[in-house]
Tab-separated table of C-alpha atoms in Angstrom:
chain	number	residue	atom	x	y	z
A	1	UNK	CA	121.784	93.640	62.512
A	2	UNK	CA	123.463	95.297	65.577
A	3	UNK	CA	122.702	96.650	68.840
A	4	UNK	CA	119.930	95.459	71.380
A	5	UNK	CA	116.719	93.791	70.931
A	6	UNK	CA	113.424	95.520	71.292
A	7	UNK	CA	110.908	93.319	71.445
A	8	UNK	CA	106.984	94.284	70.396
A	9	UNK	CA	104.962	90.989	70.069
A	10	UNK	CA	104.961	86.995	70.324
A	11	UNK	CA	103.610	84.772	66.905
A	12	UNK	CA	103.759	81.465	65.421
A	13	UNK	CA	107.294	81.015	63.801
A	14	UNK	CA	107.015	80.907	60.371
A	15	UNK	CA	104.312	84.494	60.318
A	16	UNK	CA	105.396	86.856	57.928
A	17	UNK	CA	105.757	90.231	58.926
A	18	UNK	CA	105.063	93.119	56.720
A	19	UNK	CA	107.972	95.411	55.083
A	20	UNK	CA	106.533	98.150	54.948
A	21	UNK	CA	106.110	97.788	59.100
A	22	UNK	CA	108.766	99.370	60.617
A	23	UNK	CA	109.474	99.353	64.687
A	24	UNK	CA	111.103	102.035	66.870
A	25	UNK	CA	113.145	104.982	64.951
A	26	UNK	CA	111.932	103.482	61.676
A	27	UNK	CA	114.226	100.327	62.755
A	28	UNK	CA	112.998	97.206	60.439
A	29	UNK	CA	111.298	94.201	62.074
A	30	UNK	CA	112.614	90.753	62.455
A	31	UNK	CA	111.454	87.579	63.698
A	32	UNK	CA	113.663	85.527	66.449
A	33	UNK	CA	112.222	82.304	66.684
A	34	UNK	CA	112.694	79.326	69.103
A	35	UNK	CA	111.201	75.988	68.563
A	36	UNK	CA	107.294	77.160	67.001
A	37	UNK	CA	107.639	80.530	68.202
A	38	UNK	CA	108.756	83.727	67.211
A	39	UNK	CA	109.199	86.889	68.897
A	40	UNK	CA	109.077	89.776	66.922
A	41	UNK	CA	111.841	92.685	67.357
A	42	UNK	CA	113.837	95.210	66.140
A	43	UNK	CA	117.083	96.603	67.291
A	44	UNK	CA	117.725	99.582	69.005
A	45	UNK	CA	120.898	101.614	70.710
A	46	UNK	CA	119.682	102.301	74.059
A	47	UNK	CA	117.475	100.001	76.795
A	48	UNK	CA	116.270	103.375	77.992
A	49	UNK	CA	113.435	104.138	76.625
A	50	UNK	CA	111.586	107.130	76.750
A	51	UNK	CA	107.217	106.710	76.552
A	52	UNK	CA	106.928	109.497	74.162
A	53	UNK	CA	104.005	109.136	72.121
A	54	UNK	CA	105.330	108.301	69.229
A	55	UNK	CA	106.923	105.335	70.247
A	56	UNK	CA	104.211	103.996	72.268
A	57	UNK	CA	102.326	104.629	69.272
A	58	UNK	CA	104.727	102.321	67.329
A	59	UNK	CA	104.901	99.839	69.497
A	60	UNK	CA	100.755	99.462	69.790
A	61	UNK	CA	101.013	99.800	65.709
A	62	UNK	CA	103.555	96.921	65.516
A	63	UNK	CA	101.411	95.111	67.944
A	64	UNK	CA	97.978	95.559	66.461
A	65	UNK	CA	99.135	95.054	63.019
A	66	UNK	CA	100.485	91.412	63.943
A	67	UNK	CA	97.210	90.980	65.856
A	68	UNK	CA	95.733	91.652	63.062
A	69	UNK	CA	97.674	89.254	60.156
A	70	UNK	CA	97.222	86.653	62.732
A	71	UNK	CA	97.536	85.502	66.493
A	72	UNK	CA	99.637	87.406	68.570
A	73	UNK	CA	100.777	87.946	72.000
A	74	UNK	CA	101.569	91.619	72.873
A	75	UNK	CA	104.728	92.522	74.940
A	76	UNK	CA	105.032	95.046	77.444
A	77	UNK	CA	106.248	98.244	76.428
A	78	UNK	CA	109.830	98.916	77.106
A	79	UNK	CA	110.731	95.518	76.860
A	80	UNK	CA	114.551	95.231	75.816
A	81	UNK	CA	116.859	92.025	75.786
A	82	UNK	CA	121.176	92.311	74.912
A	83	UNK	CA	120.630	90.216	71.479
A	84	UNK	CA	118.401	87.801	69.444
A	85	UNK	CA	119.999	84.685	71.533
A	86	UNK	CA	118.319	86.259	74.824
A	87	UNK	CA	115.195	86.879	73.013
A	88	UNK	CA	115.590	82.938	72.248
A	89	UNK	CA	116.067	82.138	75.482
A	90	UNK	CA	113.432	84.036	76.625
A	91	UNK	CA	111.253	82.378	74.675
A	92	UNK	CA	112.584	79.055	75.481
A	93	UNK	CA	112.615	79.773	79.222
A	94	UNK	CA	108.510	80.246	79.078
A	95	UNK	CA	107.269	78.781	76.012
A	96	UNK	CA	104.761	76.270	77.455
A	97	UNK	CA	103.135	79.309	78.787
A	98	UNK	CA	103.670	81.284	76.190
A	99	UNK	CA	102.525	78.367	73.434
A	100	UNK	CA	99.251	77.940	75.455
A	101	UNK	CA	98.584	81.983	75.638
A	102	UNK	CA	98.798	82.113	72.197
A	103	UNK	CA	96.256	79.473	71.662
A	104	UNK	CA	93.802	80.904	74.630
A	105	UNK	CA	94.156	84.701	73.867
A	106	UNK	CA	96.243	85.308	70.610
A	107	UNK	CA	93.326	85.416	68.552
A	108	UNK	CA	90.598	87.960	70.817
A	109	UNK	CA	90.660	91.406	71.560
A	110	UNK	CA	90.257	93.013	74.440
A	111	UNK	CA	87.698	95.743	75.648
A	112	UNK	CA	88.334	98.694	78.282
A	113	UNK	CA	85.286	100.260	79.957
A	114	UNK	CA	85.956	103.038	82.718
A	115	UNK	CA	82.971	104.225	84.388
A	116	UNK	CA	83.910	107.388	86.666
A	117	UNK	CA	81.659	108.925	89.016
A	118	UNK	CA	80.160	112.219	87.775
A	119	UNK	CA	81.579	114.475	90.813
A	120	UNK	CA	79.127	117.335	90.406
A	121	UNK	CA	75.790	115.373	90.335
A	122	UNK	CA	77.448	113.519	93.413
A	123	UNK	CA	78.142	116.234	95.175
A	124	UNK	CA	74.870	117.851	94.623
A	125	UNK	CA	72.845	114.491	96.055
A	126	UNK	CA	75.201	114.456	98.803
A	127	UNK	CA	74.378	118.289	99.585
A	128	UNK	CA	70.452	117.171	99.029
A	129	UNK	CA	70.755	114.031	101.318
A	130	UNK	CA	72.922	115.716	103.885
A	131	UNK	CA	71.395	114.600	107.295
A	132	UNK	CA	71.899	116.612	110.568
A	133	UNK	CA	74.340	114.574	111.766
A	134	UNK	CA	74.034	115.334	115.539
A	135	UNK	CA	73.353	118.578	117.815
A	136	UNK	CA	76.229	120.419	117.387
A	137	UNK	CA	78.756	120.746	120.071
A	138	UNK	CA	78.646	125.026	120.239
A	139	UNK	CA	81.409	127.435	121.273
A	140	UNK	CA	80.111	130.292	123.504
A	141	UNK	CA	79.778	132.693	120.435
A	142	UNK	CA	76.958	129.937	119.050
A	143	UNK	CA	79.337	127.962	116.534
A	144	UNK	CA	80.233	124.295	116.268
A	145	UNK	CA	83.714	123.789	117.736
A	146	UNK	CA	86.362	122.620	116.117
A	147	UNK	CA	86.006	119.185	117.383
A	148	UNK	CA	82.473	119.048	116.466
A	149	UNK	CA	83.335	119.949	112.972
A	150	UNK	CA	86.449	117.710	112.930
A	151	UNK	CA	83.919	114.604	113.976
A	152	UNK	CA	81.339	116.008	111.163
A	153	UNK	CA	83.436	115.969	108.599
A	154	UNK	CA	85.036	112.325	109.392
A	155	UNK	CA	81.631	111.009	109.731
A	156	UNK	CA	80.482	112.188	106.031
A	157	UNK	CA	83.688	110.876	104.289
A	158	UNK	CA	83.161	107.682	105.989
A	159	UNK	CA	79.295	107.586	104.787
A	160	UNK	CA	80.174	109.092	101.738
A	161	UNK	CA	82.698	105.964	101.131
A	162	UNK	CA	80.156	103.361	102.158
A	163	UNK	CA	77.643	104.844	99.990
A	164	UNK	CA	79.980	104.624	96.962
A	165	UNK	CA	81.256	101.107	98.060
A	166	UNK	CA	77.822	100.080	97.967
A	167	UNK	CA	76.748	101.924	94.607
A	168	UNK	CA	80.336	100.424	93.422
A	169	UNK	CA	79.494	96.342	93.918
A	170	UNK	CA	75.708	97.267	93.122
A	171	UNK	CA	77.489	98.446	89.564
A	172	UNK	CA	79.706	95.631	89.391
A	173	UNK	CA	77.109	92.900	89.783
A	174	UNK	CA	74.613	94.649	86.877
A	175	UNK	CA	77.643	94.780	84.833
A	176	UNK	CA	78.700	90.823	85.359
A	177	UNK	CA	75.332	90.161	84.980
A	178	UNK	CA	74.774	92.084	81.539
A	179	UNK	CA	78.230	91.438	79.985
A	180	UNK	CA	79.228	88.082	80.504
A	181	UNK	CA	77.138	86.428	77.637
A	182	UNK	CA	79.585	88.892	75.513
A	183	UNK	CA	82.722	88.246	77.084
A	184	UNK	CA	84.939	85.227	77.879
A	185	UNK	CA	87.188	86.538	80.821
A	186	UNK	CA	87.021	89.681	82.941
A	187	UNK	CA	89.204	91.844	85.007
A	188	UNK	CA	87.589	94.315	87.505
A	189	UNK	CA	88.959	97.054	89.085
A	190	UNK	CA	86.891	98.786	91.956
A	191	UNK	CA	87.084	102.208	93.396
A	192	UNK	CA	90.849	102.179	92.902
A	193	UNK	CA	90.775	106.020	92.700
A	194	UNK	CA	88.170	108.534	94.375
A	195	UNK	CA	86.705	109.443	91.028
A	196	UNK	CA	86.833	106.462	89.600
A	197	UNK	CA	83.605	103.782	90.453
A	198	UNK	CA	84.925	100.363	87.936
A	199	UNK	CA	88.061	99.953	85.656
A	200	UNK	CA	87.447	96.807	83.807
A	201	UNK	CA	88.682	94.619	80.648
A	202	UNK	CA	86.948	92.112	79.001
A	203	UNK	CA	88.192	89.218	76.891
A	204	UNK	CA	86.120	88.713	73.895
A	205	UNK	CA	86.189	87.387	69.885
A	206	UNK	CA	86.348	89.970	67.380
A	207	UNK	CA	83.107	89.257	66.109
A	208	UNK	CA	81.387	89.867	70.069
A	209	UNK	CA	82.718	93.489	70.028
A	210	UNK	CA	79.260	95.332	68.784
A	211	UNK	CA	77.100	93.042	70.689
A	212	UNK	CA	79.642	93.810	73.595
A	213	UNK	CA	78.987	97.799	72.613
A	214	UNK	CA	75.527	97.688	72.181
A	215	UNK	CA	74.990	96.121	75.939
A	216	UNK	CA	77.201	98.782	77.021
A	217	UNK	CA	74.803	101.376	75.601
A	218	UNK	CA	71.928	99.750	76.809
A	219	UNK	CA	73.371	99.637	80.705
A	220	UNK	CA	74.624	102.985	80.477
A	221	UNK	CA	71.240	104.605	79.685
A	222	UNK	CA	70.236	103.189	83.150
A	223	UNK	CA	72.928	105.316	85.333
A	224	UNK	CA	72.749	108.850	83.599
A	225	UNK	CA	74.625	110.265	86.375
A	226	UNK	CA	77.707	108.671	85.657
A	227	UNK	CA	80.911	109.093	82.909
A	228	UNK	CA	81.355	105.926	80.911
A	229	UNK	CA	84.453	105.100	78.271
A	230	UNK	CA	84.811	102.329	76.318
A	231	UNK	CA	88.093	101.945	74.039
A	232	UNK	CA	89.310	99.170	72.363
A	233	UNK	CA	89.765	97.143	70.656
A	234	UNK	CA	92.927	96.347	71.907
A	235	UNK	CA	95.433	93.365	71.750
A	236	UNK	CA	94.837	91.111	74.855
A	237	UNK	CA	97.470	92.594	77.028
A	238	UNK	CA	95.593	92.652	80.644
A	239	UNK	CA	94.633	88.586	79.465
A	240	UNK	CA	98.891	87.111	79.586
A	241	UNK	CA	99.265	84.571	81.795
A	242	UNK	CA	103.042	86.484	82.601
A	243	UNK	CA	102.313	90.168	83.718
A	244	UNK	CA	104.715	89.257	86.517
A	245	UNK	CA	108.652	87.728	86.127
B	1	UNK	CA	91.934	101.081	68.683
B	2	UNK	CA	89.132	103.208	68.880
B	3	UNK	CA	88.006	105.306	71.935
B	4	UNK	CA	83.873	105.848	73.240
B	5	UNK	CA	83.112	108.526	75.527
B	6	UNK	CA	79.979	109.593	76.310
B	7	UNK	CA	79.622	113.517	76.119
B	8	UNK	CA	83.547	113.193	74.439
B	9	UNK	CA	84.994	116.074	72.524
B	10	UNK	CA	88.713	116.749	71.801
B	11	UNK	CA	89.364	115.039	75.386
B	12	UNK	CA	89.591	111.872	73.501
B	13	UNK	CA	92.857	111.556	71.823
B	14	UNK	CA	94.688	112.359	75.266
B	15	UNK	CA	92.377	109.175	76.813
B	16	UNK	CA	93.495	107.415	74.139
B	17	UNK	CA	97.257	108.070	75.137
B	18	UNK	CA	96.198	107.143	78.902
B	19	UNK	CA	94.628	104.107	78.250
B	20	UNK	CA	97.177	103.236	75.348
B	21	UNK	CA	99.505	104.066	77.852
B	22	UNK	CA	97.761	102.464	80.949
B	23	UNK	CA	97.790	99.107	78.742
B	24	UNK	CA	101.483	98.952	77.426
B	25	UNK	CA	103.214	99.595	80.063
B	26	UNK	CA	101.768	97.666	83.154
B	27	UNK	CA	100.478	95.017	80.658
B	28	UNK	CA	101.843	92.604	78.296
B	29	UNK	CA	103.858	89.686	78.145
B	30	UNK	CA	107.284	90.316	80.463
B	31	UNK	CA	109.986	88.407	78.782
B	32	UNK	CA	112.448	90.086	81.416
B	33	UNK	CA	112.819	90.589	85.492
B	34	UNK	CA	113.306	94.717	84.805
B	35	UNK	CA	112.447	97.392	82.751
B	36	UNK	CA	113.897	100.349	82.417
B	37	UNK	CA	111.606	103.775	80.911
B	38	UNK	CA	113.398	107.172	80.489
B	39	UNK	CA	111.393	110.583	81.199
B	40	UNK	CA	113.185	113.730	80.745
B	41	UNK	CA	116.378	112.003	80.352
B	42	UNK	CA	115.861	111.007	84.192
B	43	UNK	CA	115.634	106.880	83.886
B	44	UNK	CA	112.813	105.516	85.273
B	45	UNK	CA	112.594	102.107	87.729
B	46	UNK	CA	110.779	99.322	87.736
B	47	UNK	CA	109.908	97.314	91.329
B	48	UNK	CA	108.748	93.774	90.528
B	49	UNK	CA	107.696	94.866	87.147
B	50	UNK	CA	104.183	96.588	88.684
B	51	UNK	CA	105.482	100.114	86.917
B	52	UNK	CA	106.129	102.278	90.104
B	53	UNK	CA	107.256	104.891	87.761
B	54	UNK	CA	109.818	107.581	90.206
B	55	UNK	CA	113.552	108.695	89.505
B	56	UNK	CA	116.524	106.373	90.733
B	57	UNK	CA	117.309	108.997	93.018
B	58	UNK	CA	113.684	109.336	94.300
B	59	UNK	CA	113.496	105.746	94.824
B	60	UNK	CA	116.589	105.403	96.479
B	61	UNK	CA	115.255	108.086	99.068
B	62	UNK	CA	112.318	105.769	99.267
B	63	UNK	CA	114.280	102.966	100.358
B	64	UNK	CA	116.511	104.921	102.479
B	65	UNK	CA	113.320	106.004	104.317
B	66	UNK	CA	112.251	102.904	104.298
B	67	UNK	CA	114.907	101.382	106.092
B	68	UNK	CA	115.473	99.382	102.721
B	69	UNK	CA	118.617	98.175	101.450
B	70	UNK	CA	119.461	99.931	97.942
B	71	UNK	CA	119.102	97.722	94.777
B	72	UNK	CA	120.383	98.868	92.249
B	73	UNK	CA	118.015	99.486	88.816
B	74	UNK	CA	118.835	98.694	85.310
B	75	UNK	CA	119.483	102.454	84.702
């Protein structure tokens, strides 16, 4: 076997991989192990590589379908190393962490829920609820002048933000509330775009996944008004102890 | 994986991609300091492995704006 290592997921040394599983540009799958790991790679001729579907396709394939024969930790895409004694000393450099990941998270899936505000029906109560905000400053031909509008329209972002801040942690907290008998660890994002109200990832077992689904459903009924996507399952990537060197 | 959306149609195998996408890349085990992702045949950077995804070039204007010293990316 020549060329660089790609590497797609992180088992127990000794797992068997499947033949007929094959890893970027068809490449067969091998297991580098180090001590009672293994990561699991394939070689490949360039540490470029591009996120075309089809290979980040693969890679989630290769990934699930370890995930699946047994506990696995999944590796971030793109992840290249010169030959199998760097992917060994890789491993060896962070296998306490790596060892105790496996235990903690190599057996759950994880859950995605974006909830995005439904821009239309926002805009609409925001038209609706639109207070006079203060006697406008007129021109001489009767208008509002340009600093008056200026002011005006500062003054409704700002409320418009503090009303979605507060709808925002008023979500969060129903969620936490509702979810957390289904889960075992969480990851919230808030407001981290304008459209979008809570990113979030839950930890859970395989078997909590409909109960998980059906609380969903049962929350979402409650707040009509807003766009709500749940995917998964997925391998625990947001749940690695090393998303950072 | 499987993919919910309330109201969904054909929308939902491109929000597979992005979330498929969103996951894989900025998430997962990093066994090394750098990355490096090719668009276009333009390589693609990593800083401190939280995915700013921009051309070499691009980020070396960045830097340069910045008053940053260049480092040089795995391309």
């Amino acid at each position: 076997m020549e060329g660089l290592c790609y590497v797609y997921a992180i088992v127990h040394r000794g797992m068997s991989i499947r033949a007929e599983l094959k890893g970027l540009n068809e490449a067969p799958l091998s297991a580098v192990a180090w001590q009672d790991l293994a990561a699991v790679v394939s070689r490949i001729e360039s540490a470029a590589i591009l996120p075309k579907p089809v290979y980040l396709l693969r890679h989630e394939a290769v990934v699930e379908t370890m995930c699946q024969a047994g506990s696995a930790l999944p590796v971030r895409f793109g992840t290249v190393l010169s030959d199998p004694e760097a992917v060994a000393q890789a491993l060896a450099r962070k296998y306490q962490v790596l060892l105790a990941d496996l235990a903690r998270v190599g057996d759950k899936v994880e859950l995605g829920l974006t909830i995005l505000w439904n821009t239309t029906a926002e805009q609409d109560e925001a038209k609706a609820g639109q207070p006079v905000l203060w006697p406008a400053e007129t021109s001489a031909r009767g208008t509002p002048g340009a600093g008056t509008r200026y002011l005006q329209a500062r003054l409704a972002e700002y409320r418009r933000e503090a009303t979605q801040q507060h709808r925002a942690r008023s979500l969060l907290a129903h969620l936490e509330e509702a979810l957390h008998v289904h889960t075992l660890e969480q990851h919230y994002d808030k407001l981290s775009t304008r459209r979008l109200a809570v990113r979030a990832a839950y930890l859970v077992h395989p078997w909590q996944v409909q109960g998980f689904q059906q609380a969903v459903d049962e929350i979402r009924q409650q707040y009509p008004t807003l766009r709500w996507l749940v995917s998964g399952p997925w391998p625990p990537y947001t749940f690695v102890t090393l998303r950072t060197p | 994986m499987s993919i919910a959306i309330e109201g969904a149609g054909a929308e939902s195998q491109n929000v597979t991609l992005l979330e498929l996408l969103d996951r894989i890349i900025d998430c997962g085990v990093v066994l090394t300091g750098d990355l490096t992702i090719a668009v276009a045949d333009v390589d693609l950077i990593t800083l401190g492995l939280n995915i700013v995804l921009a051309s070499v070039e691009r980020m070396g204007q960045l830097r340069a704006g910045a008053g940053l010293e260049r480092v040089e990316g795995p391309a």
